[in-house]
PDB file of C-alpha atoms and ligand atoms in Angstrom:
ATOM      1  CA  MET A   1     -17.159   2.516  -9.103  1.00 58.00           C
ATOM      2  CA  ALA A   2     -20.659   3.270  -9.795  1.00 69.00           C
ATOM      3  CA  SER A   3     -21.546   6.756 -11.055  1.00 79.00           C
ATOM      4  CA  ASP A   4     -24.778   6.807  -9.160  1.00 94.00           C
ATOM      5  CA  CYS A   5     -23.483   5.558  -5.925  1.00 98.00           C
ATOM      6  CA  ILE A   6     -23.709   7.898  -2.935  1.00 98.00           C
ATOM      7  CA  PHE A   7     -20.793   6.352  -1.151  1.00 98.00           C
ATOM      8  CA  CYS A   8     -18.612   6.577  -4.251  1.00 98.00           C
ATOM      9  CA  LYS A   9     -19.454  10.205  -4.608  1.00 97.00           C
ATOM     10  CA  ILE A  10     -18.748  10.819  -0.849  1.00 98.00           C
ATOM     11  CA  ARG A  11     -15.398   9.021  -1.348  1.00 97.00           C
ATOM     12  CA  ASP A  12     -14.603  11.345  -4.330  1.00 96.00           C
ATOM     13  CA  GLY A  13     -15.727  14.566  -2.502  1.00 96.00           C
ATOM     14  CA  GLU A  14     -18.615  15.152  -4.845  1.00 96.00           C
ATOM     15  CA  ILE A  15     -21.113  14.813  -1.887  1.00 95.00           C
ATOM     16  CA  PRO A  16     -19.859  16.431   1.323  1.00 94.00           C
ATOM     17  CA  ALA A  17     -19.316  14.398   4.475  1.00 94.00           C
ATOM     18  CA  ASP A  18     -16.785  14.765   7.146  1.00 93.00           C
ATOM     19  CA  ALA A  19     -14.588  11.640   7.022  1.00 97.00           C
ATOM     20  CA  LEU A  20     -13.582  10.759  10.610  1.00 98.00           C
ATOM     21  CA  ARG A  21     -10.753   8.538   9.228  1.00 98.00           C
ATOM     22  CA  ARG A  22      -9.590   7.713   5.701  1.00 97.00           C
ATOM     23  CA  ASP A  23      -6.977   5.323   4.523  1.00 97.00           C
ATOM     24  CA  GLU A  24      -5.987   3.270   1.533  1.00 97.00           C
ATOM     25  CA  ARG A  25      -8.776   0.574   2.193  1.00 98.00           C
ATOM     26  CA  CYS A  26     -11.690   2.344   3.785  1.00 98.00           C
ATOM     27  CA  PHE A  27     -13.277   5.624   5.219  1.00 98.00           C
ATOM     28  CA  VAL A  28     -15.590   6.462   8.136  1.00 98.00           C
ATOM     29  CA  ILE A  29     -18.516   8.802   8.300  1.00 98.00           C
ATOM     30  CA  ARG A  30     -21.262   9.615  10.632  1.00 98.00           C
ATOM     31  CA  ASP A  31     -24.703   8.187   9.275  1.00 98.00           C
ATOM     32  CA  ILE A  32     -26.916  11.117   8.325  1.00 97.00           C
ATOM     33  CA  ASN A  33     -29.801   9.683   9.937  1.00 98.00           C
ATOM     34  CA  PRO A  34     -28.450   8.330  13.159  1.00 98.00           C
ATOM     35  CA  ARG A  35     -30.303   5.316  14.936  1.00 97.00           C
ATOM     36  CA  ALA A  36     -28.054   5.533  18.055  1.00 98.00           C
ATOM     37  CA  PRO A  37     -25.917   8.204  19.814  1.00 98.00           C
ATOM     38  CA  VAL A  38     -22.874   6.755  17.980  1.00 98.00           C
ATOM     39  CA  HIS A  39     -23.797   5.686  14.368  1.00 98.00           C
ATOM     40  CA  LEU A  40     -20.847   5.501  12.105  1.00 98.00           C
ATOM     41  CA  LEU A  41     -20.584   3.939   8.546  1.00 98.00           C
ATOM     42  CA  VAL A  42     -17.263   2.022   7.753  1.00 98.00           C
ATOM     43  CA  ILE A  43     -17.095   2.175   3.970  1.00 98.00           C
ATOM     44  CA  PRO A  44     -14.432   0.390   1.598  1.00 98.00           C
ATOM     45  CA  ASN A  45     -12.968   2.653  -0.884  1.00 98.00           C
ATOM     46  CA  SER A  46     -13.854   0.236  -3.635  1.00 97.00           C
ATOM     47  CA  HIS A  47     -17.336  -0.294  -4.785  1.00 97.00           C
ATOM     48  CA  ILE A  48     -18.025  -3.687  -3.416  1.00 97.00           C
ATOM     49  CA  THR A  49     -21.687  -4.762  -3.821  1.00 95.00           C
ATOM     50  CA  SER A  50     -21.663  -8.330  -2.304  1.00 90.00           C
ATOM     51  CA  LEU A  51     -19.481 -10.541  -0.315  1.00 92.00           C
ATOM     52  CA  PRO A  52     -19.268 -13.518  -2.600  1.00 93.00           C
ATOM     53  CA  GLY A  53     -16.407 -13.563  -5.206  1.00 92.00           C
ATOM     54  CA  LEU A  54     -14.235 -10.883  -3.257  1.00 96.00           C
ATOM     55  CA  THR A  55     -11.072 -10.284  -4.879  1.00 96.00           C
ATOM     56  CA  PRO A  56      -7.879 -10.630  -2.678  1.00 97.00           C
ATOM     57  CA  ASP A  57      -7.650  -6.818  -2.419  1.00 96.00           C
ATOM     58  CA  GLU A  58     -11.329  -6.713  -1.407  1.00 97.00           C
ATOM     59  CA  ARG A  59     -10.874  -9.417   1.103  1.00 97.00           C
ATOM     60  CA  GLU A  60      -8.119  -7.153   2.731  1.00 97.00           C
ATOM     61  CA  ALA A  61     -10.533  -4.127   2.616  1.00 98.00           C
ATOM     62  CA  VAL A  62     -13.278  -6.125   4.436  1.00 98.00           C
ATOM     63  CA  GLY A  63     -10.632  -7.091   7.033  1.00 98.00           C
ATOM     64  CA  ALA A  64      -9.542  -3.443   7.406  1.00 98.00           C
ATOM     65  CA  MET A  65     -13.209  -2.498   7.919  1.00 98.00           C
ATOM     66  CA  PHE A  66     -13.621  -4.545  11.168  1.00 98.00           C
ATOM     67  CA  SER A  67     -10.284  -3.466  12.526  1.00 98.00           C
ATOM     68  CA  THR A  68     -11.123   0.129  11.765  1.00 98.00           C
ATOM     69  CA  ALA A  69     -14.531  -0.253  13.318  1.00 98.00           C
ATOM     70  CA  GLY A  70     -12.854  -1.600  16.524  1.00 98.00           C
ATOM     71  CA  GLU A  71     -10.574   1.383  16.560  1.00 98.00           C
ATOM     72  CA  MET A  72     -13.386   3.903  15.857  1.00 98.00           C
ATOM     73  CA  ALA A  73     -15.412   2.330  18.835  1.00 98.00           C
ATOM     74  CA  ALA A  74     -12.639   2.944  21.171  1.00 98.00           C
ATOM     75  CA  ILE A  75     -12.221   6.710  19.744  1.00 98.00           C
ATOM     76  CA  GLU A  76     -16.112   7.206  20.194  1.00 98.00           C
ATOM     77  CA  GLY A  77     -15.931   5.596  23.754  1.00 98.00           C
ATOM     78  CA  VAL A  78     -18.173   2.843  23.381  1.00 98.00           C
ATOM     79  CA  ASP A  79     -15.656   0.025  23.539  1.00 98.00           C
ATOM     80  CA  GLY A  80     -16.259  -0.471  27.179  1.00 98.00           C
ATOM     81  CA  SER A  81     -20.171  -0.133  27.206  1.00 98.00           C
ATOM     82  CA  GLY A  82     -20.399  -2.249  23.774  1.00 98.00           C
ATOM     83  CA  TYR A  83     -21.517  -1.775  20.248  1.00 98.00           C
ATOM     84  CA  ARG A  84     -22.985  -3.407  17.397  1.00 98.00           C
ATOM     85  CA  LEU A  85     -21.647  -3.987  13.785  1.00 98.00           C
ATOM     86  CA  VAL A  86     -24.312  -4.467  11.194  1.00 97.00           C
ATOM     87  CA  VAL A  87     -24.192  -5.142   7.483  1.00 97.00           C
ATOM     88  CA  ASN A  88     -27.596  -4.914   5.583  1.00 96.00           C
ATOM     89  CA  GLN A  89     -27.521  -7.007   2.460  1.00 94.00           C
ATOM     90  CA  GLY A  90     -30.323  -6.945  -0.055  1.00 93.00           C
ATOM     91  CA  ARG A  91     -34.194  -6.158  -0.049  1.00 94.00           C
ATOM     92  CA  ASP A  92     -35.180  -8.147   3.149  1.00 96.00           C
ATOM     93  CA  ALA A  93     -32.554  -6.115   5.235  1.00 96.00           C
ATOM     94  CA  ASP A  94     -33.766  -2.903   3.884  1.00 95.00           C
ATOM     95  CA  GLN A  95     -30.399  -2.109   2.399  1.00 96.00           C
ATOM     96  CA  SER A  96     -30.523   1.270   0.689  1.00 97.00           C
ATOM     97  CA  VAL A  97     -27.096   1.985  -0.506  1.00 98.00           C
ATOM     98  CA  SER A  98     -25.662  -1.058  -2.534  1.00 96.00           C
ATOM     99  CA  HIS A  99     -22.053  -0.229  -1.710  1.00 98.00           C
ATOM    100  CA  LEU A 100     -20.977  -2.491   1.244  1.00 98.00           C
ATOM    101  CA  HIS A 101     -20.680  -0.797   4.557  1.00 98.00           C
ATOM    102  CA  LEU A 102     -20.582  -1.563   8.115  1.00 98.00           C
ATOM    103  CA  HIS A 103     -22.934   0.241  10.677  1.00 98.00           C
ATOM    104  CA  LEU A 104     -21.262   0.694  13.906  1.00 98.00           C
ATOM    105  CA  LEU A 105     -23.911   1.554  16.469  1.00 98.00           C
ATOM    106  CA  GLY A 106     -23.629   2.324  20.166  1.00 98.00           C
ATOM    107  CA  GLY A 107     -23.932   4.856  23.082  1.00 98.00           C
ATOM    108  CA  LYS A 108     -27.252   3.304  24.421  1.00 98.00           C
ATOM    109  CA  PRO A 109     -28.575  -0.200  25.056  1.00 97.00           C
ATOM    110  CA  LEU A 110     -29.338  -1.821  21.787  1.00 96.00           C
ATOM    111  CA  GLY A 111     -31.811  -4.406  22.709  1.00 93.00           C
ATOM    112  CA  GLY A 112     -31.903  -8.028  21.405  1.00 87.00           C
ATOM    113  CA  MET A 113     -29.965  -9.278  18.493  1.00 75.00           C
ATOM    114  CA  CYS A 114     -32.354  -8.223  15.815  1.00 59.00           C
ATOM    115  CA  SER A 115     -33.914  -5.233  17.306  1.00 57.00           C
TER     116      SER A 115
HETATM  117  P1  LIG B   1     -28.372   0.762   4.500  1.00 55.10           P
HETATM  118  O1  LIG B   1     -29.804   0.950   4.709  1.00 55.10           O
HETATM  119  O2  LIG B   1     -27.976   0.570   3.023  1.00 55.10           O
HETATM  120  O3  LIG B   1     -27.748  -0.452   5.445  1.00 55.10           O
HETATM  121  O4  LIG B   1     -27.494   1.995   5.132  1.00 55.10           O
HETATM  122  C1  LIG B   1     -27.277   3.203   4.360  1.00 55.10           C
HETATM  123  C2  LIG B   1     -27.055   4.116   5.471  1.00 55.10           C
HETATM  124  O5  LIG B   1     -26.504   5.422   4.628  1.00 55.10           O
HETATM  125  C3  LIG B   1     -28.350   4.752   5.955  1.00 55.10           C
HETATM  126  O6  LIG B   1     -28.353   4.442   7.356  1.00 55.10           O
HETATM  127  C4  LIG B   1     -28.395   6.091   5.604  1.00 55.10           C
HETATM  128  O7  LIG B   1     -29.010   7.053   6.624  1.00 55.10           O
HETATM  129  C5  LIG B   1     -26.975   6.512   5.364  1.00 55.10           C
HETATM  130  N1  LIG B   1     -26.852   7.579   4.219  1.00 55.10           N
HETATM  131  C6  LIG B   1     -27.490   7.759   3.180  1.00 55.10           C
HETATM  132  N2  LIG B   1     -27.108   8.850   2.471  1.00 55.10           N
HETATM  133  C7  LIG B   1     -26.159   9.394   3.313  1.00 55.10           C
HETATM  134  C8  LIG B   1     -25.277  10.501   2.942  1.00 55.10           C
HETATM  135  O8  LIG B   1     -25.508  11.340   1.998  1.00 55.10           O
HETATM  136  N3  LIG B   1     -24.557  10.861   4.032  1.00 55.10           N
HETATM  137  C9  LIG B   1     -24.400   9.975   5.064  1.00 55.10           C
HETATM  138  N4  LIG B   1     -23.444  10.582   6.167  1.00 55.10           N
HETATM  139  N5  LIG B   1     -25.133   8.998   5.264  1.00 55.10           N
HETATM  140  C10 LIG B   1     -25.936   8.613   4.343  1.00 55.10           C
HETATM  141 ZN1  LIG B   2     -19.926   2.931  -4.435  1.00 55.10          ZN
END
């Protein structure tokens, strides 16, 4: 938990956001600044800041994020057309919230791998 973390505050209800799904490992919200018709954020409940050194519980949370993303893609109707899962890590990736999260993007052609 980081007291200044937007996603921890959303998790705790201190910042409003409609969770599309929430379980003991992660929760899902719509990105406030969507870059595609479907743009969800899959966020672990625990304040994970980087992938190296994950605890066993955090590893389970990361696995759960991917299966949740797949389920949400189906619910959002983009499992057939396709979608992209993105993790931004650090300055060169323009990461703006340092609490691990998966972007789920879809609903339009997304271009080449890094566009
Ligand atoms: P990053 O740039 O760290 O990979 O992604 C952070 C994402 O969080 C951005 O796409 C940004 O639009 C989104 N975001 C930031 N603050 C909020 C918020 O208060 N509510 C929601 N729903 N999304 C947010
Ligand atoms: Zn956090």
